[in-house]
Coordinates of C-alpha atoms in Angstrom, one line a residue:
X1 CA 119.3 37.6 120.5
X2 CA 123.1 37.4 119.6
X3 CA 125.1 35.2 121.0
X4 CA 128.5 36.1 122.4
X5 CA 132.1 34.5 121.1
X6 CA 132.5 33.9 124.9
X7 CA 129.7 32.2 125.7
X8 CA 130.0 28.9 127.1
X9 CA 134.0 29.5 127.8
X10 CA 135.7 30.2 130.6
X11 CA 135.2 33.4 132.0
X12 CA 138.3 35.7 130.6
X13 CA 140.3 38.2 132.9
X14 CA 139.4 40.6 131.0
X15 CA 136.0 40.5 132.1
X16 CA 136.5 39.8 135.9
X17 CA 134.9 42.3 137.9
X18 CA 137.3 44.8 139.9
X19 CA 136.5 43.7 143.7
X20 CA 138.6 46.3 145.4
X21 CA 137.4 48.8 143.3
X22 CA 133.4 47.6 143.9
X23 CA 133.8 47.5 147.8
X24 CA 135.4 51.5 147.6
X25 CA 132.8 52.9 144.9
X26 CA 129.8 51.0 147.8
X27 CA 131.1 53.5 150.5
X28 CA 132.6 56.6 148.2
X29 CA 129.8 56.6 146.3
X30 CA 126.5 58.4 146.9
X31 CA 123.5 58.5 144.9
X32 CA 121.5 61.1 143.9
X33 CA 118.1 60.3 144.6
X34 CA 116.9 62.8 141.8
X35 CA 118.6 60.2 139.7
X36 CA 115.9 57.9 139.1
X37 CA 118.3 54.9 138.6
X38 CA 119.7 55.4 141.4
X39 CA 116.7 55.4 143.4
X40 CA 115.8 52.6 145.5
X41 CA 113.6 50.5 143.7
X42 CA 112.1 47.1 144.5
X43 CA 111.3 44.7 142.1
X44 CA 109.8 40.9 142.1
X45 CA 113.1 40.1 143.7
X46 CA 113.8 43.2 146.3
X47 CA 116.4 46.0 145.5
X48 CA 119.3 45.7 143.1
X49 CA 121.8 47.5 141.5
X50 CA 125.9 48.2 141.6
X51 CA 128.0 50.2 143.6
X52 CA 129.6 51.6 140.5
X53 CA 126.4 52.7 138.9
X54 CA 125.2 54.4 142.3
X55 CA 122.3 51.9 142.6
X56 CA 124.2 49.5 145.4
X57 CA 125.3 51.7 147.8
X58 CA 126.1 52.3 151.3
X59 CA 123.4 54.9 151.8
X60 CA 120.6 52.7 150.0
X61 CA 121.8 49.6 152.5
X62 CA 120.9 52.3 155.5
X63 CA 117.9 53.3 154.0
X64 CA 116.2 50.3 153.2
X65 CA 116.9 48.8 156.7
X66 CA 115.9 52.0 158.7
X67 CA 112.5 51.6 156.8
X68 CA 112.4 47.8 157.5
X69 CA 113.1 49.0 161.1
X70 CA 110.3 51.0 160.9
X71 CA 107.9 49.0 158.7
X72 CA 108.3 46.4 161.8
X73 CA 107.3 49.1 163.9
X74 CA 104.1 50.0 162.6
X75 CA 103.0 46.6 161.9
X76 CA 103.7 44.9 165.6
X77 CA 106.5 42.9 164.3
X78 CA 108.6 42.0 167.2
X79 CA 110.3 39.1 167.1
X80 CA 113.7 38.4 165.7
X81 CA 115.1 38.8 162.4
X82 CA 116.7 36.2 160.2
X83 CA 119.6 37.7 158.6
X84 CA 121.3 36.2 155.7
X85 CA 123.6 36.4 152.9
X86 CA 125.1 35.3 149.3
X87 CA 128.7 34.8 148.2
X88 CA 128.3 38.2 145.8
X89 CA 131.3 41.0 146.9
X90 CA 128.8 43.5 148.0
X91 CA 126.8 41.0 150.4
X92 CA 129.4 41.0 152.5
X93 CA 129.2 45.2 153.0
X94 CA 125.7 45.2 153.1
X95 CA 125.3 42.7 155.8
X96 CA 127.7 45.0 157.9
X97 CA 125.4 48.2 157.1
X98 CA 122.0 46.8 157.8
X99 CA 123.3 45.0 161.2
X100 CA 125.0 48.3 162.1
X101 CA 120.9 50.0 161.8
X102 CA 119.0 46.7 162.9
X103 CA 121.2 46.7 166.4
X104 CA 121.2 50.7 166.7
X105 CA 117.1 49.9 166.3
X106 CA 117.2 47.0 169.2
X107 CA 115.9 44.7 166.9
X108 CA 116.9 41.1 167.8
X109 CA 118.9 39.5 164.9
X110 CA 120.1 35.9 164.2
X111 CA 123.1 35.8 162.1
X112 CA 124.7 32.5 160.7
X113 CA 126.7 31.1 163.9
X114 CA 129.8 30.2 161.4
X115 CA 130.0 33.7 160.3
X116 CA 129.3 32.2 156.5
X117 CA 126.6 32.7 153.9
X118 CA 123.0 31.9 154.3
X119 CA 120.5 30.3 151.2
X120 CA 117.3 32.1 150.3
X121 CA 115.3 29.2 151.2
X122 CA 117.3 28.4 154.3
X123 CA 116.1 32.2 155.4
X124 CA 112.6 30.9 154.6
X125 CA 112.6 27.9 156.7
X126 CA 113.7 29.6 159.5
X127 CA 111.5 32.0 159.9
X128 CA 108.5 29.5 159.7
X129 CA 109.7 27.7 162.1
X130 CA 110.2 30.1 164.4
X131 CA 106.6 31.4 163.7
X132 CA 104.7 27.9 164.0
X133 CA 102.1 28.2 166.4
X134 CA 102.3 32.1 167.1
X135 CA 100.5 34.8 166.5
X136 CA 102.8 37.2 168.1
X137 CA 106.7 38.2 168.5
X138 CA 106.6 36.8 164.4
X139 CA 109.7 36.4 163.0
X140 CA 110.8 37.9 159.6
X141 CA 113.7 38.1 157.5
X142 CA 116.1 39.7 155.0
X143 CA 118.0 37.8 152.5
X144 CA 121.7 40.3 150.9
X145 CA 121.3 38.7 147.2
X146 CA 120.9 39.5 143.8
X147 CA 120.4 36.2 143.0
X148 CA 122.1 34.6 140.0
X149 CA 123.0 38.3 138.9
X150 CA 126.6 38.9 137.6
X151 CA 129.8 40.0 140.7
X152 CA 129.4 43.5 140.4
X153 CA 125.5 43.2 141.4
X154 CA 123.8 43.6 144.8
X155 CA 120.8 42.9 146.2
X156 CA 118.7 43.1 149.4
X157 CA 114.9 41.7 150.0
X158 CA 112.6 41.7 152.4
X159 CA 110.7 38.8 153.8
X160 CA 107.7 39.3 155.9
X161 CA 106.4 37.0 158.9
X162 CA 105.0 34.9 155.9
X163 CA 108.3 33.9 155.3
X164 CA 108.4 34.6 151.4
X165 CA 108.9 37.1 149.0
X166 CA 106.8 40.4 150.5
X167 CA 104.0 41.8 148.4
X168 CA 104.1 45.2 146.4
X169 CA 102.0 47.1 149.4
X170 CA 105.2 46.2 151.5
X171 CA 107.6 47.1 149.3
X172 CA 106.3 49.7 148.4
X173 CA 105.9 51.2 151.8
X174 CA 109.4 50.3 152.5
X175 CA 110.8 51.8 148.9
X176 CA 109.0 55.0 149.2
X177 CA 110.4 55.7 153.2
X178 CA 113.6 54.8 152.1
X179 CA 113.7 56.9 149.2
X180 CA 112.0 59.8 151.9
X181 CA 115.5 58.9 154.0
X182 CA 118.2 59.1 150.8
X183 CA 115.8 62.7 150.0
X184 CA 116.8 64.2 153.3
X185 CA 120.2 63.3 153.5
X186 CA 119.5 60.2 156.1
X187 CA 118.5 62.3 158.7
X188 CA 116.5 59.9 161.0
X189 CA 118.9 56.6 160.7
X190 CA 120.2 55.2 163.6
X191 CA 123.3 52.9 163.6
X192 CA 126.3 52.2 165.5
X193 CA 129.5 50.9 164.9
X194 CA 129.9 46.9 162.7
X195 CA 132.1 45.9 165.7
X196 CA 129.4 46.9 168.4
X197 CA 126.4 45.9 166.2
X198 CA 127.8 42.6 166.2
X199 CA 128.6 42.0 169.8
X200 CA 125.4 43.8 170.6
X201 CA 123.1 41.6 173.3
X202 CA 120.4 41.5 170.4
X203 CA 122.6 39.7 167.8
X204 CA 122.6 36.5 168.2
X205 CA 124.5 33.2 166.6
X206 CA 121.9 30.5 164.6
X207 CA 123.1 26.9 163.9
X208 CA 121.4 27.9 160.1
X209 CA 123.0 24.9 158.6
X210 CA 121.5 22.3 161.4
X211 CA 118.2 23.4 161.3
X212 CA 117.6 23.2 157.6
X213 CA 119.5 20.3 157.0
X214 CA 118.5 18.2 160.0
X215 CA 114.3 18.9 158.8
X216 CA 115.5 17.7 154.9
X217 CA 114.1 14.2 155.4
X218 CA 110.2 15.6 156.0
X219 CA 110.4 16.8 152.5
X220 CA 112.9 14.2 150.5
X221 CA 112.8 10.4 150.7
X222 CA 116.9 9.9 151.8
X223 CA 115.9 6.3 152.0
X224 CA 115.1 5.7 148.4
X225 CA 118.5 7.7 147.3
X226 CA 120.4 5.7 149.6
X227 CA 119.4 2.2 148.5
X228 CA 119.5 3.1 144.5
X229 CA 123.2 2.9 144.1
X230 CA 123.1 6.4 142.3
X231 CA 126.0 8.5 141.1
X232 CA 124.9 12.2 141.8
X233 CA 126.4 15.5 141.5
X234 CA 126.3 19.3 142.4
X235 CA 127.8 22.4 141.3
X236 CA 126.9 24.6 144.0
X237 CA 128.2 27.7 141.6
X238 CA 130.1 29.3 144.2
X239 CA 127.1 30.3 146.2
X240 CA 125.4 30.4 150.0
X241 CA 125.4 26.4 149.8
X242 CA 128.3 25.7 149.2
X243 CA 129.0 24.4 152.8
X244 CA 125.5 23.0 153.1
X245 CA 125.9 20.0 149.9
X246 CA 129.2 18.2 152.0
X247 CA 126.6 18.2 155.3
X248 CA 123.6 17.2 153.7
X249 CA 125.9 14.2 152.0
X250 CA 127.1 13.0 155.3
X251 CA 123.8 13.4 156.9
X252 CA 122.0 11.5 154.8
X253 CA 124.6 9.5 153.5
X254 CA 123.7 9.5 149.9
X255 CA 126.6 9.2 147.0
X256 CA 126.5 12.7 146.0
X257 CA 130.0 14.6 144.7
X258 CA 130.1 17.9 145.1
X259 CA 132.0 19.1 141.9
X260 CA 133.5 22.0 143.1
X261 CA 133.7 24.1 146.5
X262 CA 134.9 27.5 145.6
X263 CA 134.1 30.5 146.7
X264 CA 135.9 33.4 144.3
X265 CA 133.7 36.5 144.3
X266 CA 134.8 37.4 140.9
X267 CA 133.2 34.5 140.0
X268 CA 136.2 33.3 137.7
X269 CA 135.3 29.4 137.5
X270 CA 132.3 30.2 135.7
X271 CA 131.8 29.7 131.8
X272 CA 130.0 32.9 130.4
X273 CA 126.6 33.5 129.8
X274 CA 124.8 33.8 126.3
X275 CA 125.4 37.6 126.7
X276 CA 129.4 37.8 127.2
X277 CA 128.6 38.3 130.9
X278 CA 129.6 36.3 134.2
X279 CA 125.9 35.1 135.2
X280 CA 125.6 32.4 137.5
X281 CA 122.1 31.1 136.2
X282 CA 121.9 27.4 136.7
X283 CA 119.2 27.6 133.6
X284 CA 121.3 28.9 131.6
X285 CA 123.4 25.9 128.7
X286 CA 126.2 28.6 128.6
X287 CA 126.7 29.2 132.4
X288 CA 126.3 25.6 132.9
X289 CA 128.8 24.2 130.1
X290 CA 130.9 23.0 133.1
X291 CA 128.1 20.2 134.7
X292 CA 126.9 19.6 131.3
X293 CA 130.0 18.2 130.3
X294 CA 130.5 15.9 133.2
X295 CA 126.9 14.6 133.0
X296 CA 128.3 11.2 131.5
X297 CA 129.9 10.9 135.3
X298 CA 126.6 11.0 137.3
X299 CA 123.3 9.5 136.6
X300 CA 121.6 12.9 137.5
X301 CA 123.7 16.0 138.3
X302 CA 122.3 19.9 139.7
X303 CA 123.2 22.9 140.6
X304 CA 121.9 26.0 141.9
X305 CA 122.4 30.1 141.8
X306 CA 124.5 32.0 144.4
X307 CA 121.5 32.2 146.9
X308 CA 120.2 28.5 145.7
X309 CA 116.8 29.7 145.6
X310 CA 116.5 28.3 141.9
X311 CA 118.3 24.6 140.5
X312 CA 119.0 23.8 137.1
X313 CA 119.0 20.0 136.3
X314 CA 121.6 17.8 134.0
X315 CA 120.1 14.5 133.3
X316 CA 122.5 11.7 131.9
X317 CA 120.0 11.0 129.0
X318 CA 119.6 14.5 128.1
X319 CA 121.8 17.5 129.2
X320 CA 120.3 20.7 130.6
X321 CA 117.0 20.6 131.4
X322 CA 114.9 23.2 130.3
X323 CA 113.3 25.0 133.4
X324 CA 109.7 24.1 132.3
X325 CA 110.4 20.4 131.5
X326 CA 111.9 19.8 134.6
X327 CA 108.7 21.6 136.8
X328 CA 106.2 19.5 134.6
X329 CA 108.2 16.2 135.9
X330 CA 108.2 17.0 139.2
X331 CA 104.9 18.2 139.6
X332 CA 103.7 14.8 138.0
X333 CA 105.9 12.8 140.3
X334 CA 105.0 14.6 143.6
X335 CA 101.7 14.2 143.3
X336 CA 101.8 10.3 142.6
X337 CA 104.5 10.1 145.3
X338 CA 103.2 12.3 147.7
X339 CA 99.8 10.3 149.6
X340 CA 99.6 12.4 152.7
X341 CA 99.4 15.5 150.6
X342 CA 95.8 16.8 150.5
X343 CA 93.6 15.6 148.0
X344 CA 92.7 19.2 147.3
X345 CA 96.5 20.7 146.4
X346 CA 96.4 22.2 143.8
X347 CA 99.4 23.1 141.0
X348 CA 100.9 26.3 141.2
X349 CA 102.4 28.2 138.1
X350 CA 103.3 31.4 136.8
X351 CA 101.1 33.1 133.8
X352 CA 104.7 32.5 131.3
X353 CA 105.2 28.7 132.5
X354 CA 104.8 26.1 130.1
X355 CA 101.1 24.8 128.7
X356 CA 102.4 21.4 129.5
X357 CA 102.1 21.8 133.4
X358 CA 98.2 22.6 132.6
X359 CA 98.5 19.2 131.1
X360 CA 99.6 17.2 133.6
X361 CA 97.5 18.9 136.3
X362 CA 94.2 17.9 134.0
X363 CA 96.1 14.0 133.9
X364 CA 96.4 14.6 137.6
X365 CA 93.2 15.6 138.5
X366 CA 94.5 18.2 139.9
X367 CA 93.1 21.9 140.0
X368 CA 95.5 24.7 138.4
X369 CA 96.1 27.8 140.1
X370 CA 98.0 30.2 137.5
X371 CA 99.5 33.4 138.7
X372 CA 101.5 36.9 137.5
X373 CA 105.0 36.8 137.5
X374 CA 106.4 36.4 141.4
X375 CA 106.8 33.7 143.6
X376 CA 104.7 35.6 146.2
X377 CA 101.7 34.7 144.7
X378 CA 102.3 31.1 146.0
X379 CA 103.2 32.2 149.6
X380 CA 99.9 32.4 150.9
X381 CA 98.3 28.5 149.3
X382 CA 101.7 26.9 150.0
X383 CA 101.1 28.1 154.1
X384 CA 97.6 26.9 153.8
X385 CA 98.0 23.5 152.2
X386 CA 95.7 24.7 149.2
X387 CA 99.1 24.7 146.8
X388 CA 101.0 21.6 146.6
X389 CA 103.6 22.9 144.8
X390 CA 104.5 26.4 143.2
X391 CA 106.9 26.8 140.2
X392 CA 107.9 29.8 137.8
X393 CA 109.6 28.9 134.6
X394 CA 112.8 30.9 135.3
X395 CA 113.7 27.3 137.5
X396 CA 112.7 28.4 140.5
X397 CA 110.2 26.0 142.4
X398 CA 109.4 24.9 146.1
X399 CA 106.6 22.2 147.5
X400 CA 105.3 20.9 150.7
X401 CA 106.6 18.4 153.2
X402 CA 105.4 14.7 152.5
X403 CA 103.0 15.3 155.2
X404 CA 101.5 18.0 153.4
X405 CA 102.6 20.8 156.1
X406 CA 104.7 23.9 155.0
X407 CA 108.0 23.8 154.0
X408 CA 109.2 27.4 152.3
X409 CA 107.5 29.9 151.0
X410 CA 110.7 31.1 148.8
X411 CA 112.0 29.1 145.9
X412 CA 114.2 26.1 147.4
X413 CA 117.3 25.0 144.4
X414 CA 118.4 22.8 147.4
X415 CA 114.9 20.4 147.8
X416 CA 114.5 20.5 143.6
X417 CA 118.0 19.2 143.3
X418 CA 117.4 16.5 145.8
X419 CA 114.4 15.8 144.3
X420 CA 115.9 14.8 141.1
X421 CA 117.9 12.5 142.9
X422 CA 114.8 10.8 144.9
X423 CA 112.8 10.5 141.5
X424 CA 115.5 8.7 140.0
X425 CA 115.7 6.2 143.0
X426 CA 112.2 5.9 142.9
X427 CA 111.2 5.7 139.0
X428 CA 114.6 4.2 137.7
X429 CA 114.5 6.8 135.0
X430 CA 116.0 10.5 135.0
X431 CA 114.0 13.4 134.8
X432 CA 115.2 13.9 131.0
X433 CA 113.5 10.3 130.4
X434 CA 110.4 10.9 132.4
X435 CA 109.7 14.3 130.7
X436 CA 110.1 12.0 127.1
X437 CA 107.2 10.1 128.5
X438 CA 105.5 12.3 129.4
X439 CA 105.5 14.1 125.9
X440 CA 104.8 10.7 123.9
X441 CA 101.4 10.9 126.5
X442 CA 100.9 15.3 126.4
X443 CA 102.3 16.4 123.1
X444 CA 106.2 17.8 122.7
X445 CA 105.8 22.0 123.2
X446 CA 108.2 24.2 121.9
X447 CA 108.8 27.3 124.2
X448 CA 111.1 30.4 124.0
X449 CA 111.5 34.1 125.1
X450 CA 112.6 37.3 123.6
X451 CA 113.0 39.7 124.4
X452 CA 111.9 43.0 121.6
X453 CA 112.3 46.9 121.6
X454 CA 110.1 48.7 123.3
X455 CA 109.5 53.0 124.0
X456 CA 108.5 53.5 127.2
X457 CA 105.5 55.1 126.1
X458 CA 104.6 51.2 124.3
X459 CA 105.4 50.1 127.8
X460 CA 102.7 52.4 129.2
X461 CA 100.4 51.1 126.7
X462 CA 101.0 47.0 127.0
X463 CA 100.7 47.1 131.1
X464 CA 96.9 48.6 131.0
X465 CA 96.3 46.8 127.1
X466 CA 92.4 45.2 127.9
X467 CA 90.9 42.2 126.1
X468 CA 88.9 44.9 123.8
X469 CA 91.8 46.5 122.7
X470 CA 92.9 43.0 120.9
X471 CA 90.5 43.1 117.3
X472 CA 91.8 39.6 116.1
X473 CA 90.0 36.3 116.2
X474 CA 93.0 34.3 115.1
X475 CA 96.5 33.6 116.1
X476 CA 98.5 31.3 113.8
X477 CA 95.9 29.7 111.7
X478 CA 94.1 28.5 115.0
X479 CA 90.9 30.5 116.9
X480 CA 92.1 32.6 120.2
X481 CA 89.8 31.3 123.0
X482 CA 91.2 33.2 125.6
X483 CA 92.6 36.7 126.4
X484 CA 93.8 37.6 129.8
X485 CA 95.5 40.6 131.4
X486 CA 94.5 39.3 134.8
X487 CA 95.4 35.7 135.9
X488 CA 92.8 33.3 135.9
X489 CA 90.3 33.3 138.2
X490 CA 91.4 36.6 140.0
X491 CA 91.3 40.0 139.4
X492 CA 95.7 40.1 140.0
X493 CA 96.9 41.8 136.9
X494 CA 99.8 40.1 135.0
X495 CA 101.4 43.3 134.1
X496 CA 100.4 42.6 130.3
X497 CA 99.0 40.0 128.2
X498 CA 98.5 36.3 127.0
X499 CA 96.7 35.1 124.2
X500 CA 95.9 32.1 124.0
X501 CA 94.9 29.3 121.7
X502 CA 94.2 25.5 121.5
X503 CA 97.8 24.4 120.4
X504 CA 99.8 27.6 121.4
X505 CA 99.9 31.0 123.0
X506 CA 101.9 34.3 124.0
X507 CA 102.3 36.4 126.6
X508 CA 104.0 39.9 126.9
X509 CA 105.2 42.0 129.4
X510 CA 106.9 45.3 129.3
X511 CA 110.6 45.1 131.3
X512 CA 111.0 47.6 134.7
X513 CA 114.3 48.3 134.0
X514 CA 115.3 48.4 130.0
X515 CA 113.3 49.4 127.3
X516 CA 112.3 46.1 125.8
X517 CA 109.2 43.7 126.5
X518 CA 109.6 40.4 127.0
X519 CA 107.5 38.2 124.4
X520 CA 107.0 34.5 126.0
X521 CA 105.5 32.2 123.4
X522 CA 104.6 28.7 123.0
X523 CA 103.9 25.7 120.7
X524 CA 102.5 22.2 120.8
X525 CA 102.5 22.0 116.8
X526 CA 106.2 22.3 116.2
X527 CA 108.8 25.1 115.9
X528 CA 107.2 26.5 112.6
X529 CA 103.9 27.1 114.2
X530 CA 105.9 29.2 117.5
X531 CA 107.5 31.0 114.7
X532 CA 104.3 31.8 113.6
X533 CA 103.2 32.8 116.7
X534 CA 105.9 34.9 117.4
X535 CA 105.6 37.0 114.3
X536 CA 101.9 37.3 114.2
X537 CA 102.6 38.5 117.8
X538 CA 104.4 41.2 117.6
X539 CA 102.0 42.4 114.9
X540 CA 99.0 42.6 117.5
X541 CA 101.1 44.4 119.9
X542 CA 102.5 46.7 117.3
X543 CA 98.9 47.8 115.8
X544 CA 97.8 47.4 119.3
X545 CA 100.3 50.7 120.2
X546 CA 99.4 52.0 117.3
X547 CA 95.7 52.3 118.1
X548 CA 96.4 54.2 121.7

């Protein structure tokens, strides 16, 4: 990929997103739903898009919540909603649309008492707790983010009783109705007025911030921070937390400096991504220049995305983390710190994650449960106790309490930040120096991604490719012993394919949204054999399109 002059410096006015001109195109705009782009259309991660490209708009806002509305309906879910948002410009809007359709629908709604922004996982952990012990009037929940996409992005998901991300057959229930709604010109949405929606006897006011932060300690050992006489930090990024770090500091009363407390929805205190776009992704060296250059201040340092469902961590010792190193640490200090967890949790990871988690699950003992690309293929093991912990390599991660109940079902930043922080106390070594152990034990893998160019008729042909339709015996010099196009152990397809070896493998998968797939690849022999890999790769897929 090529790397933009601007990446890694501060973001440029040039470049700052127009906000006056964003919140007028969300209600002047309206898409044309024989448009495909500007469609509703929900992905891993809900529905997003821009009011400028007539993918974020008022009318998809209605849509999607009428179907919610009615989705709740069919499926006997009547007890209240958790409503939250992000820090993003079109949040904001969105949140007054889909309250204006949940109160016009008497649905009962609990919106942040201080009128501020609500985390992902935060969302998460309410409705659980609301749910324990029921089995009717469940909870659910919808989280106004696009996650760590850049200002002039919006986004808006869905989170059933379960309290995570909700499966395709929901979403695409609710995608199709809503679609069936923007068709017909919204005829069949109800809504009322913001100002009467919001002082409507079903909207009501949750203490959010007290609830989550005052249930912290069941999950993270405070005691061990507190007597290690750490320096920490955080860079909540400008995001939902950003209120929730100075709290959870006091609370606890751990050392922790919280580098900056802005909220800007341009965004403009960011350094630019890789790309020469605004993109608050805490994984990102770019995006993260700022931390990383104060990490000689703190002895571990984090930050997290705009709805802090993901954490990106800066070690003293080493910088950055990279998002696989830092989910192989903490999945081999959990489960040695963790003795009230069942013996029978297992590790949970995504298809694309590093070959080193497999490695320290085997040093564990502990079974591996690998899974497509989603964090809602965790929900169900981390409810039931059967998943310890579930991570995707895009830094995005939760875990049980130390009792070995539920926490979230949604990615937590918040609990993988502190975590770093309680490993450090505990061990007396960062995670950057734990992960160099535990590669002097497991071997040192080289990982990337790339992404490559793809028709969207060689799309078509990599998401039903079959194990037959591979001919070779051999991936860079070593014998393939495995090829999958469903994850392990289940018949859930991983929407292409992984190839794998004894010292390496790939895995590809076509994009939804740009005509690329993304090639993930990976090798415990050195950056000259992941070359290799890479190449030899892209060879197999390309006679593989060839021969359809």
């Amino acid at each position: 990929m090529t790397i933009s002059p601007l990446a890694g410096k501060p973001a440029p006015e040039s470049i700052l997103a127009n906000i006056p001109r964003l919140m007028t195109e969300y209600y002047a705009l309206e898409p044309d739903p024989a448009i495909a782009v500007q469609r509703v259309a929900f992905g891993t991660s809900g529905h997003r898009g821009t009011s400028s490209g007539r993918s974020f708009n008022e009318e998809h806002i209605l849509a999607i919540t009428q179907a919610i509305c009615l989705y709740r309906q069919r499926n006997g879910i009547d007890g209240p909603l958790f409503l939250g948002i992000d820090t993003h410009a079109l949040s904001e809007s969105a949140f007054a649309s889909a309250l204006e359709v949940l109160a016009a629908n008497d649905v009962e709604v609990m919106i942040d008492d201080r009128d501020g922004y609500t985390p992902t996982p935060v969302v998460s952990h309410a409705i659980l707790s609301y749910n324990l012990g029921k089995t009717q009037g469940l909870a659910d929940g919808i989280v106004v983010t696009p996650s760590h996409n850049p200002p002039e992005d919006g986004g808006f998901k869905y989170d059933p009783p379960t309290a995570g991300p909700a499966d395709a057959s929901i979403t695409g229930w609710i995608q199709d109705k809503a679609n069936e709604f923007l068709m017909d010109g919204l005829k069949g949405i109800d809504r009322i007025p913001f100002a009467n929606a919001k002082s409507a006897a079903t909207t009501h006011r949750h203490n959010y911030m007290d609830a989550y932060i005052g249930d912290l300690a069941t999950v993270i050992d405070f005691d061990a921070i507190r007597g290690a006489n750490l320096k920490l930090g955080v860079d909540p990024l400008g995001g939902a937390g950003v209120r929730y770090w100075p709290m959870i500091a006091e609370r606890y009363r751990i050392p922790l400096t919280i580098v900056s407390d802005v909220v800007d929805a341009t965004f403009r205190f960011m350094t630019v991504d890789w790309d020469g776009k605004i993109r608050m992704d805490c994984s990102s060296p770019y995006a993260m220049e700022r931390l990383i250059g104060l990490k000689d201040r703190f002895d571990v340092a984090w930050a997290c995305d705009p709805d802090h469902d993901r954490h990106g961590i800066v070690a003293k010792s080493s910088g950055l983390l990279n998002p696989n190193h830092y989910l192989a640490v903490a999945i081999s200090y959990l489960f040695t710190h963790r003795p009230q967890w069942p013996a029978t949790a297992a590790v949970g990871k995504t298809v694309v994650s590093s070959s080193m988690i497999d490695r320290v699950a085997a040093r564990l003992g502990r079974t591996l449960k690998e899974v497509p690309v989603g964090f809602k293929w965790f929900v169900d093991g981390l409810v039931n106790g059967s998943l310890g912990f579930g991570g995707e390599e895009s830094a995005g991660a939760s875990f049980l309490r130390r009792d070995g109940s539920v926490w979230t079902t949604d990615k937590d930043g918040i609990i993988m930040g502190l975590l770093a922080a309680e490993m450090t106390a505990v061990t007396g070594k960062d995670p950057g120096e734990l992960y160099r152990d535990l590669t002097r034990e497991l071997g040192d893998p080289v990982y990337e991604r790339i992404d490559a160019p793809a028709t969207p008729e060689q799309k078509k042909v990599l998401a039903r490719l079959s194990a037959r339709d591979i001919k070779e015996s051999e991936l860079a010099g070593e014998k393939i012993v495995s090829i999958l196009t469903t994850a392990p152990g289940t018949t859930n397809s991983i929407g292409g394919l992984k190839v794998v070896t004894g010292n390496g493998w790939f895995a590809a998968r076509p994009s939804g949204t740009e005509d690329i797939y993304k090639l993930y690849a990976e090798s415990f022999l050195g950056a000259d054999h992941l070359k290799r890999i890479q190449a030899e790769a892209q060879g197999i897929l390309q006679r593989a399109f060839g021969r359809e």
